[in-house]
Short mmCIF file of C-alpha atoms in Angstrom, two decimals:
data_model
loop_
_atom_site.label_atom_id
_atom_site.label_comp_id
_atom_site.label_asym_id
_atom_site.label_seq_id
_atom_site.Cartn_x
_atom_site.Cartn_y
_atom_site.Cartn_z
CA MET A 1 92.32 56.71 44.43
CA LYS A 2 92.73 60.43 43.79
CA LEU A 3 94.91 62.24 46.33
CA ALA A 4 95.82 65.81 47.17
CA LEU A 5 99.32 65.73 48.68
CA ILE A 6 100.56 68.34 51.15
CA GLY A 7 104.21 68.06 52.15
CA ILE A 8 105.26 70.06 55.20
CA GLY A 9 108.85 70.75 56.15
CA GLN A 10 112.01 69.50 54.48
CA ALA A 11 111.32 65.76 54.71
CA GLY A 12 107.63 66.11 53.88
CA GLY A 13 108.36 68.24 50.82
CA LYS A 14 110.99 65.81 49.51
CA VAL A 15 108.74 62.78 49.97
CA VAL A 16 105.86 64.47 48.13
CA ASP A 17 108.30 65.59 45.42
CA THR A 18 109.40 61.95 44.98
CA ILE A 19 105.80 60.66 44.90
CA VAL A 20 104.92 63.17 42.18
CA ASP A 21 107.98 62.06 40.19
CA TYR A 22 106.90 58.40 40.55
CA GLU A 23 103.34 59.22 39.47
CA ARG A 24 104.57 61.03 36.35
CA ARG A 25 107.02 58.30 35.36
CA THR A 26 104.42 55.54 35.75
CA ASN A 27 101.56 57.65 34.35
CA THR A 28 99.21 56.30 37.01
CA GLY A 29 97.27 59.51 37.67
CA PHE A 30 96.56 59.13 41.39
CA VAL A 31 97.94 62.57 42.33
CA VAL A 32 95.46 65.35 41.62
CA ASP A 33 97.73 68.07 42.99
CA ALA A 34 100.64 68.57 45.36
CA ILE A 35 101.53 71.46 47.66
CA ALA A 36 104.75 72.07 49.60
CA VAL A 37 104.77 74.10 52.83
CA ASN A 38 107.92 75.23 54.61
CA THR A 39 109.46 77.90 56.82
CA ALA A 40 112.85 77.64 55.05
CA ARG A 41 113.13 79.18 51.61
CA SER A 42 116.17 77.05 50.72
CA ASP A 43 114.23 73.79 51.27
CA LEU A 44 111.54 74.87 48.82
CA ARG A 45 114.16 75.70 46.19
CA GLY A 46 115.39 72.12 46.28
CA LEU A 47 112.08 70.68 45.02
CA ARG A 48 112.07 69.54 41.40
CA ASN A 49 108.50 68.41 40.73
CA ILE A 50 106.39 70.84 42.75
CA PRO A 51 106.27 74.20 40.94
CA GLU A 52 106.84 77.45 42.78
CA SER A 53 103.17 78.31 42.25
CA ARG A 54 102.28 75.36 44.54
CA GLN A 55 104.74 76.27 47.30
CA VAL A 56 103.90 78.18 50.49
CA LEU A 57 106.50 79.89 52.68
CA VAL A 58 105.00 80.33 56.16
CA GLY A 59 106.36 82.18 59.19
CA LEU A 60 108.12 84.79 57.06
CA THR A 61 107.57 87.60 59.56
CA ARG A 62 108.85 85.47 62.46
CA VAL A 63 111.77 83.45 61.03
CA LYS A 64 112.54 85.41 57.82
CA GLY A 65 112.59 82.30 55.64
CA HIS A 66 115.39 80.60 57.62
CA GLY A 67 113.41 77.75 59.22
CA VAL A 68 112.51 77.16 62.87
CA GLY A 69 115.68 75.38 63.96
CA ALA A 70 114.06 72.06 65.02
CA ASP A 71 111.69 73.95 67.36
CA ASN A 72 108.38 72.23 66.69
CA GLU A 73 106.45 74.47 69.06
CA LEU A 74 107.53 77.43 66.94
CA GLY A 75 106.73 75.40 63.83
CA ALA A 76 103.18 74.86 65.07
CA GLU A 77 102.79 78.55 65.99
CA VAL A 78 103.92 80.02 62.68
CA THR A 79 101.92 77.46 60.70
CA ALA A 80 98.78 78.32 62.70
CA GLU A 81 99.38 82.02 62.09
CA ASP A 82 99.72 81.56 58.31
CA VAL A 83 97.47 78.54 57.78
CA GLY A 84 95.10 80.76 55.79
CA GLU A 85 97.70 80.94 53.00
CA VAL A 86 97.84 77.15 52.84
CA LEU A 87 94.06 76.82 52.82
CA SER A 88 93.79 79.44 50.05
CA MET A 89 95.99 77.26 47.87
CA VAL A 90 93.94 74.17 48.79
CA ASP A 91 90.81 76.09 47.73
CA ASP A 92 92.25 76.18 44.20
CA LEU A 93 92.23 72.38 44.05
CA PRO A 94 89.43 70.56 42.21
CA VAL A 95 88.12 69.10 45.47
CA HIS A 96 85.29 67.28 43.65
CA GLU A 97 87.97 65.08 42.05
CA ILE A 98 89.75 64.30 45.33
CA ASP A 99 89.07 61.16 47.36
CA ALA A 100 91.34 62.10 50.27
CA PHE A 101 94.09 64.42 51.50
CA LEU A 102 97.50 63.06 52.49
CA VAL A 103 99.54 65.31 54.79
CA VAL A 104 103.22 64.27 54.78
CA ALA A 105 105.88 65.31 57.31
CA GLY A 106 109.03 64.22 59.03
CA LEU A 107 108.25 64.12 62.75
CA GLY A 108 111.73 64.81 64.08
CA GLY A 109 112.33 68.34 62.84
CA GLY A 110 110.55 71.60 63.50
CA THR A 111 108.34 72.75 60.62
CA GLY A 112 106.79 69.42 59.61
CA SER A 113 106.67 68.08 63.15
CA GLY A 114 104.81 71.13 64.42
CA GLY A 115 102.93 72.22 61.31
CA ALA A 116 101.49 68.93 60.02
CA PRO A 117 98.99 68.44 62.89
CA VAL A 118 97.89 72.07 62.50
CA ILE A 119 97.16 71.75 58.79
CA ALA A 120 95.48 68.35 59.22
CA ARG A 121 93.18 69.78 61.88
CA GLU A 122 92.14 72.68 59.64
CA LEU A 123 91.49 70.42 56.66
CA LYS A 124 89.24 68.18 58.75
CA HIS A 125 87.25 71.19 59.94
CA ILE A 126 86.57 72.37 56.39
CA TYR A 127 86.37 69.32 54.13
CA THR A 128 84.36 66.11 54.29
CA GLU A 129 87.02 64.04 52.50
CA PRO A 130 89.24 61.88 54.74
CA VAL A 131 92.50 63.45 55.90
CA TYR A 132 95.34 60.96 56.26
CA GLY A 133 98.80 61.59 57.61
CA LEU A 134 102.16 60.14 56.64
CA GLY A 135 104.59 60.57 59.51
CA ILE A 136 108.30 59.76 59.16
CA LEU A 137 110.12 58.79 62.37
CA PRO A 138 113.76 59.85 62.83
CA ALA A 139 116.56 57.31 63.14
CA ARG A 140 117.89 56.53 66.62
CA ASP A 141 121.24 58.21 65.92
CA GLU A 142 119.70 61.56 64.97
CA GLY A 143 119.73 62.76 68.58
CA GLY A 144 117.51 63.21 71.60
CA ILE A 145 115.86 66.48 70.55
CA TYR A 146 114.61 64.88 67.32
CA THR A 147 113.29 61.90 69.24
CA LEU A 148 111.47 64.22 71.66
CA ASN A 149 110.03 66.19 68.74
CA ALA A 150 108.85 62.98 67.08
CA ALA A 151 107.18 61.66 70.23
CA ARG A 152 105.31 64.91 70.84
CA SER A 153 104.30 65.30 67.21
CA PHE A 154 103.28 61.65 66.88
CA GLN A 155 100.75 61.76 69.70
CA THR A 156 99.34 65.05 68.35
CA PHE A 157 99.30 64.13 64.66
CA VAL A 158 97.57 60.77 65.15
CA ARG A 159 94.65 62.52 66.89
CA GLU A 160 94.19 65.06 64.10
CA VAL A 161 94.01 62.66 61.13
CA ASP A 162 91.66 59.86 60.14
CA ASN A 163 94.62 57.49 59.99
CA LEU A 164 98.37 57.90 60.32
CA LEU A 165 100.62 55.93 57.99
CA VAL A 166 104.05 55.64 59.60
CA PHE A 167 107.50 55.17 58.10
CA ASP A 168 110.44 54.44 60.41
CA ASN A 169 113.71 55.75 59.00
CA ASP A 170 115.69 53.67 61.48
CA ALA A 171 114.40 50.43 59.99
CA TRP A 172 115.48 51.44 56.49
CA ARG A 173 118.81 53.26 56.84
CA LYS A 174 121.79 51.35 55.43
CA THR A 175 125.22 51.58 56.99
CA GLY A 176 127.83 53.39 54.90
CA GLU A 177 125.34 55.41 52.86
CA SER A 178 125.58 59.18 52.68
CA LEU A 179 122.60 61.08 54.08
CA GLU A 180 121.53 62.27 50.63
CA ALA A 181 121.78 58.82 49.04
CA GLY A 182 120.20 57.12 52.05
CA TYR A 183 117.16 59.35 52.24
CA GLY A 184 116.86 59.37 48.45
CA SER A 185 116.54 55.58 48.34
CA ILE A 186 114.15 55.61 51.31
CA ASN A 187 111.91 58.18 49.63
CA ALA A 188 111.91 56.13 46.42
CA GLU A 189 110.93 52.99 48.34
CA LEU A 190 108.11 54.84 50.06
CA ALA A 191 106.87 56.32 46.78
CA ARG A 192 106.82 52.85 45.20
CA ARG A 193 104.67 51.40 47.97
CA LEU A 194 102.25 54.30 48.04
CA GLY A 195 102.16 54.39 44.26
CA VAL A 196 101.06 50.78 43.84
CA LEU A 197 98.57 51.10 46.71
CA PHE A 198 96.85 54.32 45.68
CA SER A 199 96.99 53.81 41.92
CA ALA A 200 95.19 50.44 42.13
CA GLY A 201 91.99 50.65 40.13
CA GLU A 202 93.33 53.31 37.77
CA ALA A 203 93.58 52.43 34.08
CA ASP A 204 97.17 52.08 32.85
CA GLY A 205 96.32 52.37 29.15
CA SER A 206 96.70 48.67 28.38
CA GLY A 207 92.96 48.02 28.37
CA ALA A 208 93.27 45.26 30.97
CA VAL A 209 90.44 45.06 33.49
CA ALA A 210 90.83 43.77 37.03
CA GLU A 211 88.82 40.73 38.09
CA SER A 212 88.49 42.14 41.61
CA VAL A 213 88.84 45.92 41.47
CA VAL A 214 90.48 47.77 44.36
CA ASP A 215 89.03 51.25 44.31
CA ALA A 216 89.05 54.25 46.63
CA SER A 217 86.26 52.87 48.82
CA GLU A 218 88.32 49.75 49.62
CA ILE A 219 91.24 51.85 50.82
CA ILE A 220 89.00 54.29 52.71
CA ASN A 221 87.20 51.44 54.49
CA THR A 222 90.50 49.82 55.43
CA LEU A 223 91.86 53.06 56.89
CA ALA A 224 88.56 53.79 58.65
CA SER A 225 89.81 51.86 61.69
CA GLY A 226 91.82 54.96 62.63
CA GLY A 227 95.02 54.79 64.65
CA ILE A 228 98.23 53.96 62.82
CA SER A 229 99.00 51.88 59.75
CA THR A 230 101.98 50.20 58.12
CA ILE A 231 102.63 49.06 54.55
CA GLY A 232 104.46 45.97 53.31
CA TYR A 233 105.74 45.39 49.79
CA ALA A 234 107.33 42.54 47.85
CA SER A 235 107.97 42.04 44.14
CA VAL A 236 109.54 39.54 41.77
CA GLU A 237 110.64 39.93 38.17
CA LEU A 238 109.01 37.66 35.62
CA ASP A 239 111.20 35.35 33.58
CA ARG A 240 108.87 33.93 31.02
CA PRO A 241 110.40 32.36 27.88
CA LYS A 242 108.53 32.86 24.66
CA ARG A 243 106.12 30.00 24.04
CA GLY A 244 106.58 28.13 20.78
CA LEU A 245 103.86 27.31 18.26
CA LEU A 246 103.36 23.77 19.59
CA SER A 247 102.85 24.92 23.18
CA ARG A 248 100.48 27.67 22.09
CA LEU A 249 98.40 25.19 20.12
CA SER A 250 98.36 22.51 22.82
CA GLY A 251 97.35 24.76 25.77
CA GLY A 252 95.65 22.58 28.42
CA ALA A 253 98.24 21.22 30.86
CA ALA A 254 100.61 24.11 30.24
CA ASP A 255 97.87 26.60 31.05
CA ALA A 256 96.99 24.73 34.25
CA GLU A 257 100.64 24.67 35.25
CA ASP A 258 100.93 28.40 34.61
CA GLY A 259 97.84 28.97 36.79
CA GLY A 260 99.38 26.98 39.63
CA ASP A 261 102.62 28.92 39.31
CA SER A 262 100.73 32.21 39.45
CA THR A 263 98.79 31.13 42.53
CA ASN A 264 101.93 30.07 44.39
CA ARG A 265 103.79 33.21 43.34
CA ILE A 266 101.06 35.50 44.64
CA THR A 267 100.63 33.76 47.99
CA SER A 268 104.41 33.81 48.48
CA LEU A 269 104.62 37.52 47.61
CA VAL A 270 101.85 38.46 50.04
CA ARG A 271 103.55 36.51 52.83
CA ARG A 272 106.84 38.27 52.12
CA ALA A 273 105.12 41.67 52.05
CA ALA A 274 103.36 41.14 55.38
CA LEU A 275 106.22 39.45 57.24
CA GLY A 276 109.12 41.33 55.66
CA ARG A 277 110.15 44.98 55.86
CA LEU A 278 107.09 46.98 56.82
CA THR A 279 107.23 50.76 56.75
CA LEU A 280 106.72 50.51 60.52
CA PRO A 281 107.89 47.17 61.95
CA CYS A 282 105.23 45.64 64.19
CA GLU A 283 103.45 42.45 65.15
CA ILE A 284 100.76 41.97 62.54
CA SER A 285 98.56 39.86 64.80
CA GLY A 286 95.87 42.08 66.22
CA ALA A 287 95.68 44.47 63.27
CA GLU A 288 92.11 45.67 62.93
CA ARG A 289 91.89 45.71 59.12
CA GLY A 290 93.97 44.85 56.08
CA LEU A 291 94.13 45.31 52.34
CA VAL A 292 96.00 43.22 49.75
CA VAL A 293 96.80 44.58 46.29
CA VAL A 294 98.57 42.41 43.72
CA ALA A 295 99.83 44.24 40.63
CA GLY A 296 101.31 42.91 37.40
CA PRO A 297 100.43 41.64 33.91
CA SER A 298 96.85 40.43 33.81
CA ASP A 299 97.75 36.93 32.57
CA VAL A 300 99.71 36.15 35.76
CA LEU A 301 97.24 37.60 38.25
CA SER A 302 95.53 34.60 39.78
CA ARG A 303 92.25 35.25 41.53
CA ARG A 304 92.70 31.98 43.42
CA GLY A 305 96.10 33.17 44.61
CA ILE A 306 94.68 36.45 45.88
CA GLU A 307 91.88 34.64 47.72
CA ARG A 308 94.37 32.26 49.34
CA ALA A 309 96.56 35.19 50.33
CA ARG A 310 93.62 37.00 51.89
CA THR A 311 92.66 33.89 53.85
CA TRP A 312 96.23 33.51 55.08
CA LEU A 313 96.32 37.17 56.18
CA GLU A 314 93.00 36.74 58.01
CA ASP A 315 94.55 33.88 59.98
CA GLU A 316 97.74 35.83 60.74
CA THR A 317 96.01 39.03 61.87
CA GLY A 318 92.98 37.47 63.51
CA THR A 319 90.55 39.78 61.71
CA MET A 320 87.98 39.01 59.06
CA GLU A 321 88.19 42.55 57.64
CA ILE A 322 90.79 41.80 54.98
CA ARG A 323 90.00 43.31 51.59
CA GLY A 324 91.92 42.77 48.40
CA GLY A 325 92.08 42.58 44.66
CA ASP A 326 94.26 42.74 41.58
CA TYR A 327 95.71 45.66 39.65
CA PRO A 328 96.55 44.75 36.03
CA MET A 329 99.44 46.80 34.67
CA GLY A 330 101.95 46.47 31.91
CA SER A 331 105.16 45.43 33.66
CA ASN A 332 107.84 42.75 33.76
CA PHE A 333 107.22 42.11 37.46
CA VAL A 334 104.52 41.13 39.92
CA ALA A 335 104.20 43.12 43.15
CA ALA A 336 102.15 42.70 46.31
CA VAL A 337 101.28 45.53 48.68
CA VAL A 338 99.80 44.80 52.11
CA LEU A 339 98.21 47.65 54.07
CA LEU A 340 97.66 46.89 57.76
CA SER A 341 95.47 49.40 59.58
CA GLY A 342 94.92 49.74 63.31
CA VAL A 343 98.19 48.14 64.49
CA TYR A 344 99.06 48.55 68.15
CA ASP A 345 101.86 46.11 69.01
CA VAL A 346 104.64 48.48 67.88
CA PRO A 347 107.88 48.26 69.93
CA ARG A 348 109.47 51.19 68.07
CA VAL A 349 106.79 53.62 69.20
CA LYS A 350 107.10 52.50 72.83
CA GLU A 351 110.87 52.90 72.61
CA LEU A 352 110.48 56.34 71.04
CA GLN A 353 108.25 57.48 73.88
CA ALA A 354 110.61 56.12 76.56
CA VAL A 355 113.64 57.88 75.04
CA ALA A 356 111.63 61.10 74.65
CA ILE A 357 110.59 61.06 78.32
CA GLU A 358 114.21 60.58 79.40
CA THR A 359 115.37 63.36 77.05
CA GLN A 360 112.72 65.72 78.36
CA ARG A 361 113.70 64.95 81.96
CA ASP A 362 117.40 65.57 81.19
CA MET A 363 116.64 68.85 79.42
CA LEU A 364 114.64 70.20 82.36
CA ALA A 365 117.38 69.20 84.81
CA LYS A 366 120.01 70.85 82.61
CA ARG A 367 118.06 74.11 82.48
CA GLU A 368 117.73 74.22 86.24
CA SER A 369 121.43 73.43 86.66
CA SER A 370 122.42 76.10 84.14
CA ALA A 371 120.34 78.75 85.91
CA ALA A 372 121.97 77.90 89.24
CA SER A 373 125.44 77.93 87.65
CA LEU A 374 124.82 81.35 86.16
CA ASP A 375 123.75 82.72 89.55
CA ASP A 376 126.97 81.37 91.08
CA LEU A 377 129.05 82.89 88.28
CA ILE A 378 127.74 86.43 88.60
CA SER A 379 127.20 86.41 92.36
CA THR A 380 129.30 88.99 94.27
CA GLY A 381 128.73 87.67 97.76
CA ASP A 382 127.83 90.26 100.37
CA ASP A 383 128.67 93.14 98.06
CA ARG A 384 126.00 94.06 95.53
CA ILE A 385 126.53 95.42 92.03
CA GLU A 386 123.52 97.28 90.72
CA PRO A 387 122.42 96.10 87.22
CA LEU A 388 121.88 98.67 84.48
CA PHE A 389 118.14 97.99 84.38
#
């Protein structure tokens, strides 16, 4: 699947930067182009894989390149004012080669939180290709203002895209890690999942051909349910001793045993991917659609295993719309990616909204209290001091 990536804000830019790095290292070719958009000049300078020619600094006349200070209303305003600059850069893309746009942003800050829905809306007005979002939720300990930003941006962003993939930082942060190391490992994990998913169907140069090809239409149809989606991933390294001459000549029972091992390995991997650490933890029962991609050396990709895994996922989700296939690639591991689209039983989102409502209520009460306190402070009783103007 050929993607045009647009990273907005600090988190969005870093995630796109990491995805581009993954795509280059694996030579999978699913990224047609990548653009970074920000209000802070310093954030753009930190990108290593997106050239300056593909970077857009918006809001320069308003915030002078210093960011919007976690004010997502201001982020939305300055992005809307300068969205023409972003669209001009998108116009340079070979749109005929693109299957979809992916707009990436952290939802807790200011620029990405406010600007991502604006850019997604404009892309949908102009282009016929699907516009997907990737929204990153802040961790619980990042503070109330970031939670409020995320809740407001989430409900706006999900309405402006064809589907919103969600990654919850809180579910992936490790205790004791520095912020830089923590977010670096999270971005790498996200890039790996997206890389295997979106590069399925692309040739890896080995000449291997998939038995059941997963192409762009399979992913598009899975995401056509709308709403929000989550991605699961599991992998296992292969430990295959070299086969001697006698075993190569005999074949038969050894081959059958290998086939059974491959089938069991694939079904186990898909179960782990669906029931393990999803990008957004949720109850998978009730998901509207699903997609299974199993990647690895072609000789260990069992079609029977993939079919069994799909049947199992149909039973677990309660939907018959489970697509899937294999992705042959030269590697020393086998990996399974499960995309679940149209998930609604998501406790984290409900919690996010509840905390945001409480934060909003507290902020309004604080403003009213502060105004009253200021009046008391400068009040002169019966005597009146005339202000300067």
